[in-house]
C-alpha atoms as an extended CHARMM CRD file, in Angstrom:
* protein
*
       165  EXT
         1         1  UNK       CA             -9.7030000000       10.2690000000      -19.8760000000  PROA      1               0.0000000000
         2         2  UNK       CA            -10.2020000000        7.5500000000      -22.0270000000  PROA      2               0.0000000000
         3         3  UNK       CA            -12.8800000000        5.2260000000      -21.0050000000  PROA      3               0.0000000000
         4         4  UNK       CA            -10.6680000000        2.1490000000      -22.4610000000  PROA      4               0.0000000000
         5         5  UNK       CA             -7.8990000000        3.3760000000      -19.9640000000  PROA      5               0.0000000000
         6         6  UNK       CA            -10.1090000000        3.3150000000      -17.0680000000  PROA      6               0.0000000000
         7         7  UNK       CA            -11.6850000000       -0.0340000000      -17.8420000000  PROA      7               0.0000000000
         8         8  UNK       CA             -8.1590000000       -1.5380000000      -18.2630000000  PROA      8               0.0000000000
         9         9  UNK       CA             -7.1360000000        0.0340000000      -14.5940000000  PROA      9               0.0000000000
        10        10  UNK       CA            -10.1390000000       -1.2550000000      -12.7630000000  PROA      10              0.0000000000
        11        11  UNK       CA             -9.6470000000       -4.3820000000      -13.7560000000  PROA      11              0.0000000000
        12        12  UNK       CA             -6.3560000000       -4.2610000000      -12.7760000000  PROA      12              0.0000000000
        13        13  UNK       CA             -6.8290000000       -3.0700000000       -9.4040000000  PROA      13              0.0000000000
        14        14  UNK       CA             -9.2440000000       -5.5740000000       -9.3300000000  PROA      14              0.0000000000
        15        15  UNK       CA             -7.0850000000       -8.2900000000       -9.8420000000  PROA      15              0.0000000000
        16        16  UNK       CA             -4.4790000000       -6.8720000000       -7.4220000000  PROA      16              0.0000000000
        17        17  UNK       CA             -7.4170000000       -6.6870000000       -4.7350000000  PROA      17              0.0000000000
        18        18  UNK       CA             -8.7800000000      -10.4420000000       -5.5230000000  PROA      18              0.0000000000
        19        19  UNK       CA             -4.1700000000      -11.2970000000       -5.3030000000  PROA      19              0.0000000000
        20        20  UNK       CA             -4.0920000000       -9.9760000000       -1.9090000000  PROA      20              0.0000000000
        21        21  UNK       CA             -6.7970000000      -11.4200000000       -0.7890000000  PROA      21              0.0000000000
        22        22  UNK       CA             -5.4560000000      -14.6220000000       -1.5850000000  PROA      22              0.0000000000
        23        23  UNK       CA             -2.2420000000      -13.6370000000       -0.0640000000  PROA      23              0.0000000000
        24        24  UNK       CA             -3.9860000000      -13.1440000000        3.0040000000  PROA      24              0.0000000000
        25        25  UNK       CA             -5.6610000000      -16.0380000000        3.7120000000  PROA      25              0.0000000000
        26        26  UNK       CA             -4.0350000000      -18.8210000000        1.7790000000  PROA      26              0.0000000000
        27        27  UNK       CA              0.0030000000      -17.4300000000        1.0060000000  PROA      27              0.0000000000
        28        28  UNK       CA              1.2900000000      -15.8390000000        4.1360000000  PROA      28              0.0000000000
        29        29  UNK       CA             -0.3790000000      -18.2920000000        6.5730000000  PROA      29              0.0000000000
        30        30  UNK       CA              0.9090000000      -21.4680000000        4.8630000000  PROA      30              0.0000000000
        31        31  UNK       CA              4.3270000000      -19.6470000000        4.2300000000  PROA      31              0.0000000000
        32        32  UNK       CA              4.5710000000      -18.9940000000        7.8680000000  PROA      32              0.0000000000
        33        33  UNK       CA              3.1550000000      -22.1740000000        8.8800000000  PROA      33              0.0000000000
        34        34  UNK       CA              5.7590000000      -23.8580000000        6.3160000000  PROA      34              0.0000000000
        35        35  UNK       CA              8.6550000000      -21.9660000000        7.7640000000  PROA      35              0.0000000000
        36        36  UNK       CA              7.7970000000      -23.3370000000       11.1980000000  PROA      36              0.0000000000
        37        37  UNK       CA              7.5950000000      -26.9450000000       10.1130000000  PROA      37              0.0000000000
        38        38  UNK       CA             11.2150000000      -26.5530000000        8.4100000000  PROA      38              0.0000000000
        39        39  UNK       CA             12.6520000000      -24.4540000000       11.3800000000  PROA      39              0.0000000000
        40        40  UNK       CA             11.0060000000      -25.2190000000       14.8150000000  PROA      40              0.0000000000
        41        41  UNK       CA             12.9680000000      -22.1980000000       16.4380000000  PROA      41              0.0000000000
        42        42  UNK       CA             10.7530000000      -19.7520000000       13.7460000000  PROA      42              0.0000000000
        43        43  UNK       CA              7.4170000000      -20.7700000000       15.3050000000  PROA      43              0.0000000000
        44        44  UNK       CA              7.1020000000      -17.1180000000       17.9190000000  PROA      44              0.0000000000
        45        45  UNK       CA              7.7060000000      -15.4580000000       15.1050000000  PROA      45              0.0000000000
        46        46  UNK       CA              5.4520000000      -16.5770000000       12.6430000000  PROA      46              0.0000000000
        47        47  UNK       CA              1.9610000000      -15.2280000000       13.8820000000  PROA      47              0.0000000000
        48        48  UNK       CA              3.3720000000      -12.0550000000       14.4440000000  PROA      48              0.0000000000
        49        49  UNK       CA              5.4540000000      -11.7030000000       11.4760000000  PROA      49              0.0000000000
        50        50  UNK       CA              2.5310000000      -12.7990000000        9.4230000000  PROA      50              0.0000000000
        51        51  UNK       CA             -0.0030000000      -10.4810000000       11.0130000000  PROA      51              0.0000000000
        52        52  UNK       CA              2.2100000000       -7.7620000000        9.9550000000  PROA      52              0.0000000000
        53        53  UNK       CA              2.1620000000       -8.4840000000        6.5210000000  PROA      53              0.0000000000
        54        54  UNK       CA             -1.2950000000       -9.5820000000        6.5770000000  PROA      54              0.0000000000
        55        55  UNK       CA             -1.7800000000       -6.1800000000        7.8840000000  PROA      55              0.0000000000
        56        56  UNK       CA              0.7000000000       -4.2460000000        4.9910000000  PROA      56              0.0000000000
        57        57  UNK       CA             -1.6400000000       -6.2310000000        2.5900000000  PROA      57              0.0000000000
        58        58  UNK       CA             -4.3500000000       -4.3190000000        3.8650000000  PROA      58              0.0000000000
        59        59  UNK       CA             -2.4590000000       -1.1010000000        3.3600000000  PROA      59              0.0000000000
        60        60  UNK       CA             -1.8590000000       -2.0290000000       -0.1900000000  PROA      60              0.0000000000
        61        61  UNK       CA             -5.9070000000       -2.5750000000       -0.5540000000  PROA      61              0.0000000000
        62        62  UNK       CA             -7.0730000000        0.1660000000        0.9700000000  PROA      62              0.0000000000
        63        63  UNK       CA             -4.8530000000        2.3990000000       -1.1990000000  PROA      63              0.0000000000
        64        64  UNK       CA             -6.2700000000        0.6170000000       -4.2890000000  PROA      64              0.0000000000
        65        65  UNK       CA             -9.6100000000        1.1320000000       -3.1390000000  PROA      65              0.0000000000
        66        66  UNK       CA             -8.9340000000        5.1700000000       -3.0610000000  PROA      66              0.0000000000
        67        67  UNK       CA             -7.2650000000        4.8980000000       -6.4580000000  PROA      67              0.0000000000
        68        68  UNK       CA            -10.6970000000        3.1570000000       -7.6690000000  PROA      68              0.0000000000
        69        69  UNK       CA            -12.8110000000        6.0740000000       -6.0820000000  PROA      69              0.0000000000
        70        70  UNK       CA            -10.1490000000        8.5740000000       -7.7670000000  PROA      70              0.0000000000
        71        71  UNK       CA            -10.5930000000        6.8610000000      -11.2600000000  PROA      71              0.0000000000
        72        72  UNK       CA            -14.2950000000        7.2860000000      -10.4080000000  PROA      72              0.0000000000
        73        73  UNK       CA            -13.6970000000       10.6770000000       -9.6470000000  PROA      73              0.0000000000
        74        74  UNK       CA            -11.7620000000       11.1580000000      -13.2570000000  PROA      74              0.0000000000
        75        75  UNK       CA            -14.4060000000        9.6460000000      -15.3480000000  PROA      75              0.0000000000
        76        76  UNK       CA            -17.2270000000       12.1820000000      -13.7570000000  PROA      76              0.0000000000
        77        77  UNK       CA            -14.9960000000       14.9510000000      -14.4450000000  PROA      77              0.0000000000
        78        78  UNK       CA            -14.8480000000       16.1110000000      -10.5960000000  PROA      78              0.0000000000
        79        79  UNK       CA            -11.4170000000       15.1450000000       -9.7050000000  PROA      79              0.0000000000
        80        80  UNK       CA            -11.1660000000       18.8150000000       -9.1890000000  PROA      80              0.0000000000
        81        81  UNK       CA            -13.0180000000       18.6430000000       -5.5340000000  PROA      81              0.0000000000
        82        82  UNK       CA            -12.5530000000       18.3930000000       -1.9250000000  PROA      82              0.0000000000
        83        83  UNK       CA            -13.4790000000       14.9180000000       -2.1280000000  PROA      83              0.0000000000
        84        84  UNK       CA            -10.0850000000       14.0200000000       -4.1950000000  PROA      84              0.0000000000
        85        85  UNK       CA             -7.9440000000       15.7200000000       -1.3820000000  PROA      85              0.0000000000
        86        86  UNK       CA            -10.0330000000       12.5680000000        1.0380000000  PROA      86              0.0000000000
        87        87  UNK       CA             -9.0060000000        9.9400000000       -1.2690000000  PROA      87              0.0000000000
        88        88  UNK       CA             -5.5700000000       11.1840000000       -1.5360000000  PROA      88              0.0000000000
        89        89  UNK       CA             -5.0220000000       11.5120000000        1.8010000000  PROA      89              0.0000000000
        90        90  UNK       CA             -6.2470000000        7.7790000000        2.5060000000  PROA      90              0.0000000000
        91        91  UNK       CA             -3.5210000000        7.1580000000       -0.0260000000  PROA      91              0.0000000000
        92        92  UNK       CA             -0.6410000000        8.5290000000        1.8370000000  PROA      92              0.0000000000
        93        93  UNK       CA             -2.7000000000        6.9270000000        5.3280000000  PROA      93              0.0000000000
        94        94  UNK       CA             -2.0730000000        3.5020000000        4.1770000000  PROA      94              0.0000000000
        95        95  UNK       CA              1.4570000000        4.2510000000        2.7620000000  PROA      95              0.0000000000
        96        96  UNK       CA              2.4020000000        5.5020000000        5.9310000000  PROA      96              0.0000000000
        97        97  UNK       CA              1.2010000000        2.7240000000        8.1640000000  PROA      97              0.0000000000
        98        98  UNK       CA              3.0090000000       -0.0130000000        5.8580000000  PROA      98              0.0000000000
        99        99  UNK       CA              5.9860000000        1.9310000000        6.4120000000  PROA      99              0.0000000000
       100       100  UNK       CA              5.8410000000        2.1670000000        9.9330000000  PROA      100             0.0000000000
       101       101  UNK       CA              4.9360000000       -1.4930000000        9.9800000000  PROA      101             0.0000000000
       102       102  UNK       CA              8.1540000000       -1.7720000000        7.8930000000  PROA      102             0.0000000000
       103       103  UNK       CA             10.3940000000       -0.0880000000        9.8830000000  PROA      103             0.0000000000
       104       104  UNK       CA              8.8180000000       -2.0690000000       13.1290000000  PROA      104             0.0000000000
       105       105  UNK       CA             10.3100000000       -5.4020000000       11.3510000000  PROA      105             0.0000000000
       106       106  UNK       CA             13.6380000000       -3.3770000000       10.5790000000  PROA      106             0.0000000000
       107       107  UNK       CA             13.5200000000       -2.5840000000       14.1360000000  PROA      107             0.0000000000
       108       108  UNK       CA             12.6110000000       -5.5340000000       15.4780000000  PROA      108             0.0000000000
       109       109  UNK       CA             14.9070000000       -7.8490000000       13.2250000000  PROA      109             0.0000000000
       110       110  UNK       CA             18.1150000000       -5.4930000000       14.0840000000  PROA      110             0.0000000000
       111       111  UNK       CA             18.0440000000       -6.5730000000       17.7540000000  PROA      111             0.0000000000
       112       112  UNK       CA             15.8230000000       -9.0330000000       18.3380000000  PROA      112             0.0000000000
       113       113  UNK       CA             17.6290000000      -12.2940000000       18.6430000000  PROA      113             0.0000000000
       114       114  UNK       CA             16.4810000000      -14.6880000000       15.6720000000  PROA      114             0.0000000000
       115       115  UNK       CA             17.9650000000      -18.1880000000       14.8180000000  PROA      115             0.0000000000
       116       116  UNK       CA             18.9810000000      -19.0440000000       11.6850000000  PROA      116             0.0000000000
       117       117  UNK       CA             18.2240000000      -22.4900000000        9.8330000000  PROA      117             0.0000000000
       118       118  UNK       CA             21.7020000000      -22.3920000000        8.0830000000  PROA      118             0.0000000000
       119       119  UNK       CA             20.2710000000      -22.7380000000        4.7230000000  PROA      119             0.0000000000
       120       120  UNK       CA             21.1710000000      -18.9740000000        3.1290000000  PROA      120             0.0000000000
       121       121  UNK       CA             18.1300000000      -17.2890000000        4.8550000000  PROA      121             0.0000000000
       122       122  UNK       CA             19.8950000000      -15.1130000000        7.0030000000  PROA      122             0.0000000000
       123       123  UNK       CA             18.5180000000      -12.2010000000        9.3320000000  PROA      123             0.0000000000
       124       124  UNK       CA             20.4250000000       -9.9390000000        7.7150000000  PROA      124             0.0000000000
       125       125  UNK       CA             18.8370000000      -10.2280000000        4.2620000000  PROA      125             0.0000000000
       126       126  UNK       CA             15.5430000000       -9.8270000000        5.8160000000  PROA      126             0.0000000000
       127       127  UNK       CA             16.5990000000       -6.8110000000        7.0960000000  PROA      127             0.0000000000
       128       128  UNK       CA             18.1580000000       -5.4120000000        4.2550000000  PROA      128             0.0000000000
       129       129  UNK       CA             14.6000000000       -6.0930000000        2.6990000000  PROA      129             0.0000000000
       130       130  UNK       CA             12.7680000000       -4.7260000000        5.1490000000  PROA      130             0.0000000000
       131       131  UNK       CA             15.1180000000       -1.6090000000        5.2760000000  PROA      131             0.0000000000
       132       132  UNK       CA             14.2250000000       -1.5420000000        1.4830000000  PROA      132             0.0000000000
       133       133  UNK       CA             10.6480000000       -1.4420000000        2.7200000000  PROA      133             0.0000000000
       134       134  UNK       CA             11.1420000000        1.2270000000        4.7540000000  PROA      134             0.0000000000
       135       135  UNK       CA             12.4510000000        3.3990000000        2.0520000000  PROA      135             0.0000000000
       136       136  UNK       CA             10.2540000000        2.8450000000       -0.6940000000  PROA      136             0.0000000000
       137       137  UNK       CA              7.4660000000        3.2940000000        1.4730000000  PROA      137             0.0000000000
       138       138  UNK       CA              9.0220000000        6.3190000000        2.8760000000  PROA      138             0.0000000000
       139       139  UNK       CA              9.3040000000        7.8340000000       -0.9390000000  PROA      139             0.0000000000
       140       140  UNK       CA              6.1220000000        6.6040000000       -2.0530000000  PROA      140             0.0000000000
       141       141  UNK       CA              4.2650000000        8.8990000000        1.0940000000  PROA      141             0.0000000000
       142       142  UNK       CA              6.0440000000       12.0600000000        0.2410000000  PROA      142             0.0000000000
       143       143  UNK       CA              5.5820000000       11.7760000000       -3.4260000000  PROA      143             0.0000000000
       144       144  UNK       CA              1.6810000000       11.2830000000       -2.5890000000  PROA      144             0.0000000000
       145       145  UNK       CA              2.0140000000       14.6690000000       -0.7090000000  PROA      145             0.0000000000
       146       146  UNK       CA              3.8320000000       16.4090000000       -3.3770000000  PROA      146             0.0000000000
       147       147  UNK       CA              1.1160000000       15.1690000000       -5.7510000000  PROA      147             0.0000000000
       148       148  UNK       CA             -1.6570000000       15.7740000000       -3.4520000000  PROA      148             0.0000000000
       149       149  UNK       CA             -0.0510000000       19.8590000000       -3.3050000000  PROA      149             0.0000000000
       150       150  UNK       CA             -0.1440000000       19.2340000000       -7.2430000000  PROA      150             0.0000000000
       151       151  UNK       CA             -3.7570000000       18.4380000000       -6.9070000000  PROA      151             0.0000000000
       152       152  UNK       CA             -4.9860000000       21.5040000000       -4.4570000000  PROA      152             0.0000000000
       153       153  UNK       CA             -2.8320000000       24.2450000000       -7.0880000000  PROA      153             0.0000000000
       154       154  UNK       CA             -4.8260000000       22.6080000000       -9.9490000000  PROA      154             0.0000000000
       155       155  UNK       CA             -8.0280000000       22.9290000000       -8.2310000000  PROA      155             0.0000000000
       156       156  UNK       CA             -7.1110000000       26.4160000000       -6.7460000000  PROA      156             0.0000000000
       157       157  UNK       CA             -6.4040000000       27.3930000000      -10.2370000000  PROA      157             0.0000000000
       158       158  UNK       CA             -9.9530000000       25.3310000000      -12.0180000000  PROA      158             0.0000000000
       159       159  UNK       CA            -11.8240000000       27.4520000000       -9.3690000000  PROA      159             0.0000000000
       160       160  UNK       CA            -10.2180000000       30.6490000000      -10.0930000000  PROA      160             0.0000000000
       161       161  UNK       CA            -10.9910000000       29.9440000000      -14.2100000000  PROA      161             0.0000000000
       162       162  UNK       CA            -14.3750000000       29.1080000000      -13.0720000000  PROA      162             0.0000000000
       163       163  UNK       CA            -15.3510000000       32.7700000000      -11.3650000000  PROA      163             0.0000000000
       164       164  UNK       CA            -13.2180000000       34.5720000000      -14.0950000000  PROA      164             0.0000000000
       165       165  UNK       CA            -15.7690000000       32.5870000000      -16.9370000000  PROA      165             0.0000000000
């Protein structure tokens, strides 16, 4: 793989690690704590709707943090391991807890009773968004697995090549 490529990724999920990290400690808790002081009524809602997406932050880290190793993995030329399958599957770990952290908030904002400041920000959008959530995260996870079954053919097949050479 080109080494430009890789450098130009790194960084990248660099920057995206350094963005959630401000997300989670500056954005989400003044957001929440914003929300509160503009709609009273929000304030049970806001640690625990904030922890969750403190939490799907995470989620989006950790799978960044696999891709890194993976990239690693690609510039050594051993993508072709038992190791990859690890990172891989840390990838679809992480997708699937931010989706069932999604679908918790669908959940949760489908009966939970939730006022409304009567400014446009409705429950229902947040659901609808959440919902969204839920099935991009859902599609995400199985396309990991497809490409993780990708993966263990292509390795099944570099070891085969291997003995035959």
């Amino acid at each position: 793989m080109n080494g430009f490529l890789i450098v130009a990724l790194r960084a990248g999920i660099a920057f995206a690690v350094l963005a959630g990290l401000f997300g989670q400690f500056v954005v989400i808790p003044t957001t929440a704590a914003d929300e509160v002081d503009r709609f009273p009524p929000y304030a049970p809602f806001a640690t625990p709707y904030a922890a969750v997406a403190i939490v799907g932050v995470v989620c989006v880290q950790v799978a960044l943090v696999a891709v890194w190793m993976l990239l690693t993995m690609v510039q050594r030329d051993a993508i072709f391991t038992p190791r990859a399958f690890r990172w891989v599957d840390v990838i679809i770990g992480a997708s699937v807890v931010a989706t069932v952290l999604a679908l918790g908030v669908a959940g949760h904002l489908a009966v939970a009773e939730i006022p409304s400041p009567g400014d446009g920000m409705d429950v229902e959008s947040a659901l609808a968004t959440a919902t969204a959530g839920v099935a991009v995260g859902a599609a995400f996870a199985m396309l990991m697995v497809v490409m993780r079954s990708l993966l263990q053919k292509a390795t099944s097949l570099q070891s085969e090549m291997a003995e035959v050479v």
